[in-house]
Amino acid sequence: MNIESPAPSVATPAYLQDVYWWAYVHKNAVKIFERRWLINLILWGNFKKLRDTVLNELGTNIPGKTLQVACVYGDFSTCLAERIAMDGWLDIVDVLPIQLNNMRNKLTKNSRVTLYLRDSTDLGFVDASYDQVVVFFLLHEQPEAVRRKTLSEALRTLKPGGRLVIADYHLPHRMHPLRYLFRHALDWLEPFALDLWRHDLITWLPACVRPEQITKRTYFGGLYQKVVVRV
């Protein structure tokens, strides 16, 4: 495991400080939320299924360079690191030092991983430098303008023939029992998440992405989605 040194100075985005201070920024956030049972509860028992569908999309022995945009609670990143091939490497970026420190504590010293302090809207990596990029439950936490830049940056860093794999919320089916109950919880705690209920995720992809490059599948009555973009 490597850590970028020296790390650049990166300001905490205002939306994180204002809206998500309790979940990611506060010094006690990791102590509260880094519990697998709690993450699974937040995702209505679907954490393992969503984790594995993304990992299986990437494969069991992932070659080349992989980028994960933003740390996540739970064991998604450690499971991803375990699948990196001997000739592969995983880079993980996050804008918050507290989240990178938490990630460092979860990974083994032998992990083929480098941690970077970076903003998802300005990754700072050269064009076409990654074979695959993963965005796991990040977009629903970002305002629209930030979301667009994050997706643009993710695609910019992909090599020709590479793929962007996204997992996030989605508008559930009309008769889904959580469609109306959960909406109020999201509106209160995660106000940007309802954008993914109102609009198709492809809305925020750059205009150069063609429909035939995109595949999409939904889960748990439509409440979650996996989108794969091949370039």
PDB file of C-alpha atoms in Angstrom:
ATOM      1  CA  MET A   1       0.000   0.000   0.000  1.00  0.00           C
ATOM      2  CA  ASN A   2       1.269   3.454  -0.944  1.00  0.00           C
ATOM      3  CA  ILE A   3       0.246   6.949   0.075  1.00  0.00           C
ATOM      4  CA  GLU A   4       0.744   9.928  -2.203  1.00  0.00           C
ATOM      5  CA  SER A   5       3.552  12.077  -0.850  1.00  0.00           C
ATOM      6  CA  PRO A   6       3.586  14.964  -0.649  1.00  0.00           C
ATOM      7  CA  ALA A   7      -0.191  15.205  -0.790  1.00  0.00           C
ATOM      8  CA  PRO A   8      -1.623  18.380  -2.316  1.00  0.00           C
ATOM      9  CA  SER A   9      -3.724  20.751  -0.280  1.00  0.00           C
ATOM     10  CA  VAL A  10      -7.396  20.091  -1.048  1.00  0.00           C
ATOM     11  CA  ALA A  11     -10.238  22.123   0.420  1.00  0.00           C
ATOM     12  CA  THR A  12     -13.295  20.352   1.808  1.00  0.00           C
ATOM     13  CA  PRO A  13     -16.177  21.054  -0.612  1.00  0.00           C
ATOM     14  CA  ALA A  14     -18.882  23.282   0.840  1.00  0.00           C
ATOM     15  CA  TYR A  15     -21.661  20.758   0.139  1.00  0.00           C
ATOM     16  CA  LEU A  16     -19.851  18.117   2.191  1.00  0.00           C
ATOM     17  CA  GLN A  17     -19.282  20.492   5.062  1.00  0.00           C
ATOM     18  CA  ASP A  18     -22.839  21.820   5.022  1.00  0.00           C
ATOM     19  CA  VAL A  19     -24.883  18.685   4.241  1.00  0.00           C
ATOM     20  CA  TYR A  20     -22.753  15.654   5.115  1.00  0.00           C
ATOM     21  CA  TRP A  21     -20.639  16.872   8.014  1.00  0.00           C
ATOM     22  CA  TRP A  22     -22.335  14.310  10.286  1.00  0.00           C
ATOM     23  CA  ALA A  23     -21.597  11.332   8.018  1.00  0.00           C
ATOM     24  CA  TYR A  24     -18.103  11.969   6.706  1.00  0.00           C
ATOM     25  CA  VAL A  25     -16.421  15.131   7.966  1.00  0.00           C
ATOM     26  CA  HIS A  26     -16.893  15.076  11.748  1.00  0.00           C
ATOM     27  CA  LYS A  27     -14.109  13.382  13.725  1.00  0.00           C
ATOM     28  CA  ASN A  28     -16.572  10.839  15.138  1.00  0.00           C
ATOM     29  CA  ALA A  29     -18.177   9.982  11.790  1.00  0.00           C
ATOM     30  CA  VAL A  30     -15.950   6.978  11.136  1.00  0.00           C
ATOM     31  CA  LYS A  31     -16.561   5.590  14.625  1.00  0.00           C
ATOM     32  CA  ILE A  32     -20.298   5.700  14.039  1.00  0.00           C
ATOM     33  CA  PHE A  33     -20.659   4.605  10.419  1.00  0.00           C
ATOM     34  CA  GLU A  34     -17.806   2.156   9.893  1.00  0.00           C
ATOM     35  CA  ARG A  35     -20.016  -0.766  10.880  1.00  0.00           C
ATOM     36  CA  ARG A  36     -21.020  -3.286   8.266  1.00  0.00           C
ATOM     37  CA  TRP A  37     -24.398  -4.005   9.884  1.00  0.00           C
ATOM     38  CA  LEU A  38     -25.241  -0.296   9.786  1.00  0.00           C
ATOM     39  CA  ILE A  39     -24.228   0.100   6.141  1.00  0.00           C
ATOM     40  CA  ASN A  40     -26.333  -2.943   5.292  1.00  0.00           C
ATOM     41  CA  LEU A  41     -29.265  -1.478   7.225  1.00  0.00           C
ATOM     42  CA  ILE A  42     -28.982   1.851   5.365  1.00  0.00           C
ATOM     43  CA  LEU A  43     -29.122  -0.090   2.086  1.00  0.00           C
ATOM     44  CA  TRP A  44     -32.109  -2.165   3.239  1.00  0.00           C
ATOM     45  CA  GLY A  45     -30.089  -5.375   3.450  1.00  0.00           C
ATOM     46  CA  ASN A  46     -28.646  -5.026  -0.048  1.00  0.00           C
ATOM     47  CA  PHE A  47     -25.033  -4.071   0.665  1.00  0.00           C
ATOM     48  CA  LYS A  48     -23.489  -7.460  -0.194  1.00  0.00           C
ATOM     49  CA  LYS A  49     -25.529  -7.859  -3.365  1.00  0.00           C
ATOM     50  CA  LEU A  50     -24.666  -4.369  -4.595  1.00  0.00           C
ATOM     51  CA  ARG A  51     -21.015  -4.774  -3.647  1.00  0.00           C
ATOM     52  CA  ASP A  52     -20.724  -8.099  -5.421  1.00  0.00           C
ATOM     53  CA  THR A  53     -22.543  -7.062  -8.586  1.00  0.00           C
ATOM     54  CA  VAL A  54     -20.017  -4.264  -9.083  1.00  0.00           C
ATOM     55  CA  LEU A  55     -17.050  -6.479  -8.223  1.00  0.00           C
ATOM     56  CA  ASN A  56     -18.282  -9.230 -10.537  1.00  0.00           C
ATOM     57  CA  GLU A  57     -18.645  -6.678 -13.318  1.00  0.00           C
ATOM     58  CA  LEU A  58     -14.909  -6.017 -12.954  1.00  0.00           C
ATOM     59  CA  GLY A  59     -13.937  -9.687 -12.628  1.00  0.00           C
ATOM     60  CA  THR A  60     -12.156 -11.909 -10.140  1.00  0.00           C
ATOM     61  CA  ASN A  61      -8.604 -11.079 -11.249  1.00  0.00           C
ATOM     62  CA  ILE A  62      -8.574  -7.446 -12.338  1.00  0.00           C
ATOM     63  CA  PRO A  63      -5.617  -6.463 -14.536  1.00  0.00           C
ATOM     64  CA  GLY A  64      -4.283  -3.016 -15.378  1.00  0.00           C
ATOM     65  CA  LYS A  65      -4.978   0.160 -13.450  1.00  0.00           C
ATOM     66  CA  THR A  66      -8.211   0.641 -11.530  1.00  0.00           C
ATOM     67  CA  LEU A  67      -9.459   3.885  -9.983  1.00  0.00           C
ATOM     68  CA  GLN A  68     -12.021   4.084  -7.182  1.00  0.00           C
ATOM     69  CA  VAL A  69     -13.453   7.574  -6.854  1.00  0.00           C
ATOM     70  CA  ALA A  70     -14.149   8.229  -3.154  1.00  0.00           C
ATOM     71  CA  CYS A  71     -13.795   5.978  -0.131  1.00  0.00           C
ATOM     72  CA  VAL A  72     -16.836   4.117   1.155  1.00  0.00           C
ATOM     73  CA  TYR A  73     -17.758   2.588   4.480  1.00  0.00           C
ATOM     74  CA  GLY A  74     -17.842  -1.186   4.663  1.00  0.00           C
ATOM     75  CA  ASP A  75     -15.604  -3.721   2.948  1.00  0.00           C
ATOM     76  CA  PHE A  76     -16.185  -2.775  -0.693  1.00  0.00           C
ATOM     77  CA  SER A  77     -12.658  -1.403  -1.152  1.00  0.00           C
ATOM     78  CA  THR A  78     -10.910  -4.234   0.656  1.00  0.00           C
ATOM     79  CA  CYS A  79     -12.791  -6.790  -1.450  1.00  0.00           C
ATOM     80  CA  LEU A  80     -11.884  -4.818  -4.574  1.00  0.00           C
ATOM     81  CA  ALA A  81      -8.226  -4.730  -3.529  1.00  0.00           C
ATOM     82  CA  GLU A  82      -8.234  -8.506  -3.084  1.00  0.00           C
ATOM     83  CA  ARG A  83      -9.275  -8.915  -6.738  1.00  0.00           C
ATOM     84  CA  ILE A  84      -6.468  -6.802  -8.181  1.00  0.00           C
ATOM     85  CA  ALA A  85      -4.181  -8.980 -10.320  1.00  0.00           C
ATOM     86  CA  MET A  86      -0.460  -9.233  -9.705  1.00  0.00           C
ATOM     87  CA  ASP A  87       0.136  -7.036 -12.738  1.00  0.00           C
ATOM     88  CA  GLY A  88      -2.603  -4.605 -11.674  1.00  0.00           C
ATOM     89  CA  TRP A  89      -2.946  -1.694  -9.291  1.00  0.00           C
ATOM     90  CA  LEU A  90      -5.763   0.141  -7.508  1.00  0.00           C
ATOM     91  CA  ASP A  91      -5.783   3.870  -6.821  1.00  0.00           C
ATOM     92  CA  ILE A  92      -8.348   5.254  -4.362  1.00  0.00           C
ATOM     93  CA  VAL A  93      -9.041   8.972  -4.096  1.00  0.00           C
ATOM     94  CA  ASP A  94     -10.979  10.981  -1.556  1.00  0.00           C
ATOM     95  CA  VAL A  95     -11.256  14.647  -0.689  1.00  0.00           C
ATOM     96  CA  LEU A  96     -11.285  14.057   3.091  1.00  0.00           C
ATOM     97  CA  PRO A  97      -8.163  13.035   5.050  1.00  0.00           C
ATOM     98  CA  ILE A  98     -10.316  11.372   7.726  1.00  0.00           C
ATOM     99  CA  GLN A  99     -11.749   9.006   5.117  1.00  0.00           C
ATOM    100  CA  LEU A 100      -8.329   8.190   3.679  1.00  0.00           C
ATOM    101  CA  ASN A 101      -7.025   7.471   7.181  1.00  0.00           C
ATOM    102  CA  ASN A 102      -9.938   5.114   7.727  1.00  0.00           C
ATOM    103  CA  MET A 103      -9.223   3.400   4.433  1.00  0.00           C
ATOM    104  CA  ARG A 104      -5.568   3.029   5.341  1.00  0.00           C
ATOM    105  CA  ASN A 105      -6.571   1.213   8.534  1.00  0.00           C
ATOM    106  CA  LYS A 106      -8.759  -1.230   6.601  1.00  0.00           C
ATOM    107  CA  LEU A 107      -6.222  -2.211   3.954  1.00  0.00           C
ATOM    108  CA  THR A 108      -3.340  -4.602   4.512  1.00  0.00           C
ATOM    109  CA  LYS A 109       0.253  -3.443   4.036  1.00  0.00           C
ATOM    110  CA  ASN A 110       0.570  -5.750   1.038  1.00  0.00           C
ATOM    111  CA  SER A 111      -2.451  -4.312  -0.760  1.00  0.00           C
ATOM    112  CA  ARG A 112      -1.695  -3.185  -4.299  1.00  0.00           C
ATOM    113  CA  VAL A 113      -3.252   0.191  -3.566  1.00  0.00           C
ATOM    114  CA  THR A 114      -2.240   3.847  -3.544  1.00  0.00           C
ATOM    115  CA  LEU A 115      -4.313   6.427  -1.636  1.00  0.00           C
ATOM    116  CA  TYR A 116      -4.641   9.953  -2.997  1.00  0.00           C
ATOM    117  CA  LEU A 117      -6.066  13.121  -1.476  1.00  0.00           C
ATOM    118  CA  ARG A 118      -7.971  14.464  -4.478  1.00  0.00           C
ATOM    119  CA  ASP A 119     -11.290  16.076  -5.371  1.00  0.00           C
ATOM    120  CA  SER A 120     -13.481  14.006  -7.679  1.00  0.00           C
ATOM    121  CA  THR A 121     -14.063  17.093  -9.859  1.00  0.00           C
ATOM    122  CA  ASP A 122     -10.341  17.630 -10.418  1.00  0.00           C
ATOM    123  CA  LEU A 123      -8.557  14.296 -10.184  1.00  0.00           C
ATOM    124  CA  GLY A 124      -5.244  15.559 -11.529  1.00  0.00           C
ATOM    125  CA  PHE A 125      -4.411  12.306 -13.342  1.00  0.00           C
ATOM    126  CA  VAL A 126      -3.382  12.307 -16.998  1.00  0.00           C
ATOM    127  CA  ASP A 127      -5.926  11.511 -19.687  1.00  0.00           C
ATOM    128  CA  ALA A 128      -6.560   7.858 -20.540  1.00  0.00           C
ATOM    129  CA  SER A 129      -4.567   6.457 -17.606  1.00  0.00           C
ATOM    130  CA  TYR A 130      -6.998   3.845 -16.177  1.00  0.00           C
ATOM    131  CA  ASP A 131      -8.482   0.635 -17.503  1.00  0.00           C
ATOM    132  CA  GLN A 132     -11.526   0.852 -15.222  1.00  0.00           C
ATOM    133  CA  VAL A 133     -13.028   3.454 -12.916  1.00  0.00           C
ATOM    134  CA  VAL A 134     -15.498   2.681 -10.119  1.00  0.00           C
ATOM    135  CA  VAL A 135     -17.947   5.132  -8.548  1.00  0.00           C
ATOM    136  CA  PHE A 136     -19.784   3.350  -5.738  1.00  0.00           C
ATOM    137  CA  PHE A 137     -22.633   5.304  -4.100  1.00  0.00           C
ATOM    138  CA  LEU A 138     -21.050   8.733  -4.505  1.00  0.00           C
ATOM    139  CA  LEU A 139     -23.160  10.583  -7.078  1.00  0.00           C
ATOM    140  CA  HIS A 140     -26.279  10.814  -4.891  1.00  0.00           C
ATOM    141  CA  GLU A 141     -24.235  12.820  -2.379  1.00  0.00           C
ATOM    142  CA  GLN A 142     -23.230  15.499  -4.875  1.00  0.00           C
ATOM    143  CA  PRO A 143     -25.035  18.545  -6.246  1.00  0.00           C
ATOM    144  CA  GLU A 144     -25.744  18.408  -9.972  1.00  0.00           C
ATOM    145  CA  ALA A 145     -22.813  20.562 -11.083  1.00  0.00           C
ATOM    146  CA  VAL A 146     -20.382  18.521  -8.995  1.00  0.00           C
ATOM    147  CA  ARG A 147     -21.911  15.265 -10.240  1.00  0.00           C
ATOM    148  CA  ARG A 148     -21.387  16.292 -13.859  1.00  0.00           C
ATOM    149  CA  LYS A 149     -17.734  17.169 -13.243  1.00  0.00           C
ATOM    150  CA  THR A 150     -17.147  13.907 -11.363  1.00  0.00           C
ATOM    151  CA  LEU A 151     -18.466  11.838 -14.265  1.00  0.00           C
ATOM    152  CA  SER A 152     -16.560  13.920 -16.796  1.00  0.00           C
ATOM    153  CA  GLU A 153     -13.327  13.442 -14.863  1.00  0.00           C
ATOM    154  CA  ALA A 154     -13.927   9.709 -14.443  1.00  0.00           C
ATOM    155  CA  LEU A 155     -14.427   9.279 -18.190  1.00  0.00           C
ATOM    156  CA  ARG A 156     -11.475  11.524 -19.023  1.00  0.00           C
ATOM    157  CA  THR A 157      -9.107   9.239 -17.144  1.00  0.00           C
ATOM    158  CA  LEU A 158     -10.323   6.068 -18.909  1.00  0.00           C
ATOM    159  CA  LYS A 159      -8.255   4.432 -21.620  1.00  0.00           C
ATOM    160  CA  PRO A 160      -9.953   3.575 -24.937  1.00  0.00           C
ATOM    161  CA  GLY A 161     -11.743   0.289 -24.356  1.00  0.00           C
ATOM    162  CA  GLY A 162     -12.010   0.982 -20.622  1.00  0.00           C
ATOM    163  CA  ARG A 163     -15.178   1.066 -18.549  1.00  0.00           C
ATOM    164  CA  LEU A 164     -16.802   3.174 -15.890  1.00  0.00           C
ATOM    165  CA  VAL A 165     -18.878   1.186 -13.379  1.00  0.00           C
ATOM    166  CA  ILE A 166     -21.381   3.105 -11.253  1.00  0.00           C
ATOM    167  CA  ALA A 167     -23.682   1.939  -8.469  1.00  0.00           C
ATOM    168  CA  ASP A 168     -26.193   4.267  -6.845  1.00  0.00           C
ATOM    169  CA  TYR A 169     -29.832   4.995  -6.087  1.00  0.00           C
ATOM    170  CA  HIS A 170     -32.621   4.825  -8.677  1.00  0.00           C
ATOM    171  CA  LEU A 171     -36.338   5.581  -8.759  1.00  0.00           C
ATOM    172  CA  PRO A 172     -38.095   2.483  -7.349  1.00  0.00           C
ATOM    173  CA  HIS A 173     -41.074   0.919  -9.056  1.00  0.00           C
ATOM    174  CA  ARG A 174     -44.416   2.616  -8.511  1.00  0.00           C
ATOM    175  CA  MET A 175     -45.692  -0.071  -6.114  1.00  0.00           C
ATOM    176  CA  HIS A 176     -42.448  -0.376  -4.165  1.00  0.00           C
ATOM    177  CA  PRO A 177     -43.299  -0.084  -0.431  1.00  0.00           C
ATOM    178  CA  LEU A 178     -40.304   2.220   0.139  1.00  0.00           C
ATOM    179  CA  ARG A 179     -41.074   4.587  -2.717  1.00  0.00           C
ATOM    180  CA  TYR A 180     -42.939   7.073  -0.546  1.00  0.00           C
ATOM    181  CA  LEU A 181     -41.586   6.282   2.916  1.00  0.00           C
ATOM    182  CA  PHE A 182     -37.914   6.412   1.918  1.00  0.00           C
ATOM    183  CA  ARG A 183     -38.425   9.547  -0.142  1.00  0.00           C
ATOM    184  CA  HIS A 184     -38.957  11.591   3.027  1.00  0.00           C
ATOM    185  CA  ALA A 185     -35.822  10.180   4.626  1.00  0.00           C
ATOM    186  CA  LEU A 186     -33.739  11.041   1.579  1.00  0.00           C
ATOM    187  CA  ASP A 187     -35.244  14.504   1.366  1.00  0.00           C
ATOM    188  CA  TRP A 188     -34.215  15.139   4.967  1.00  0.00           C
ATOM    189  CA  LEU A 189     -30.803  13.458   5.134  1.00  0.00           C
ATOM    190  CA  GLU A 190     -29.594  13.274   1.540  1.00  0.00           C
ATOM    191  CA  PRO A 191     -31.290  16.013  -0.471  1.00  0.00           C
ATOM    192  CA  PHE A 192     -29.207  15.504  -3.617  1.00  0.00           C
ATOM    193  CA  ALA A 193     -30.169  11.831  -3.820  1.00  0.00           C
ATOM    194  CA  LEU A 194     -33.636  12.575  -5.147  1.00  0.00           C
ATOM    195  CA  ASP A 195     -32.024  13.867  -8.346  1.00  0.00           C
ATOM    196  CA  LEU A 196     -31.463  10.204  -9.203  1.00  0.00           C
ATOM    197  CA  TRP A 197     -35.179   9.576  -8.735  1.00  0.00           C
ATOM    198  CA  ARG A 198     -36.179  12.499 -10.942  1.00  0.00           C
ATOM    199  CA  HIS A 199     -33.685  11.956 -13.766  1.00  0.00           C
ATOM    200  CA  ASP A 200     -31.878   9.112 -15.477  1.00  0.00           C
ATOM    201  CA  LEU A 201     -28.235   8.939 -14.427  1.00  0.00           C
ATOM    202  CA  ILE A 202     -27.144   9.291 -18.045  1.00  0.00           C
ATOM    203  CA  THR A 203     -28.446  12.866 -17.861  1.00  0.00           C
ATOM    204  CA  TRP A 204     -25.166  13.887 -16.237  1.00  0.00           C
ATOM    205  CA  LEU A 205     -22.828  12.041 -18.582  1.00  0.00           C
ATOM    206  CA  PRO A 206     -20.926  14.130 -21.143  1.00  0.00           C
ATOM    207  CA  ALA A 207     -22.758  14.625 -24.435  1.00  0.00           C
ATOM    208  CA  CYS A 208     -20.093  12.631 -26.287  1.00  0.00           C
ATOM    209  CA  VAL A 209     -21.245   9.389 -24.621  1.00  0.00           C
ATOM    210  CA  ARG A 210     -23.519   7.464 -26.973  1.00  0.00           C
ATOM    211  CA  PRO A 211     -26.487   5.333 -25.804  1.00  0.00           C
ATOM    212  CA  GLU A 212     -24.933   2.149 -27.194  1.00  0.00           C
ATOM    213  CA  GLN A 213     -21.979   2.621 -24.828  1.00  0.00           C
ATOM    214  CA  ILE A 214     -24.253   2.357 -21.781  1.00  0.00           C
ATOM    215  CA  THR A 215     -25.754  -0.657 -20.051  1.00  0.00           C
ATOM    216  CA  LYS A 216     -27.988  -0.391 -17.015  1.00  0.00           C
ATOM    217  CA  ARG A 217     -29.546  -2.810 -14.568  1.00  0.00           C
ATOM    218  CA  THR A 218     -31.724  -2.113 -11.531  1.00  0.00           C
ATOM    219  CA  TYR A 219     -32.036  -3.984  -8.235  1.00  0.00           C
ATOM    220  CA  PHE A 220     -34.401  -4.319  -5.251  1.00  0.00           C
ATOM    221  CA  GLY A 221     -37.502  -3.171  -7.058  1.00  0.00           C
ATOM    222  CA  GLY A 222     -35.648  -0.442  -8.899  1.00  0.00           C
ATOM    223  CA  LEU A 223     -34.299   1.326  -5.797  1.00  0.00           C
ATOM    224  CA  TYR A 224     -30.691   0.777  -6.895  1.00  0.00           C
ATOM    225  CA  GLN A 225     -28.919   0.745 -10.230  1.00  0.00           C
ATOM    226  CA  LYS A 226     -25.676  -0.341 -11.823  1.00  0.00           C
ATOM    227  CA  VAL A 227     -24.588   1.586 -14.900  1.00  0.00           C
ATOM    228  CA  VAL A 228     -21.622   0.581 -17.037  1.00  0.00           C
ATOM    229  CA  VAL A 229     -20.170   2.978 -19.605  1.00  0.00           C
ATOM    230  CA  ARG A 230     -17.652   1.606 -22.096  1.00  0.00           C
ATOM    231  CA  VAL A 231     -15.420   4.027 -23.958  1.00  0.00           C
TER     232      VAL A 231
END
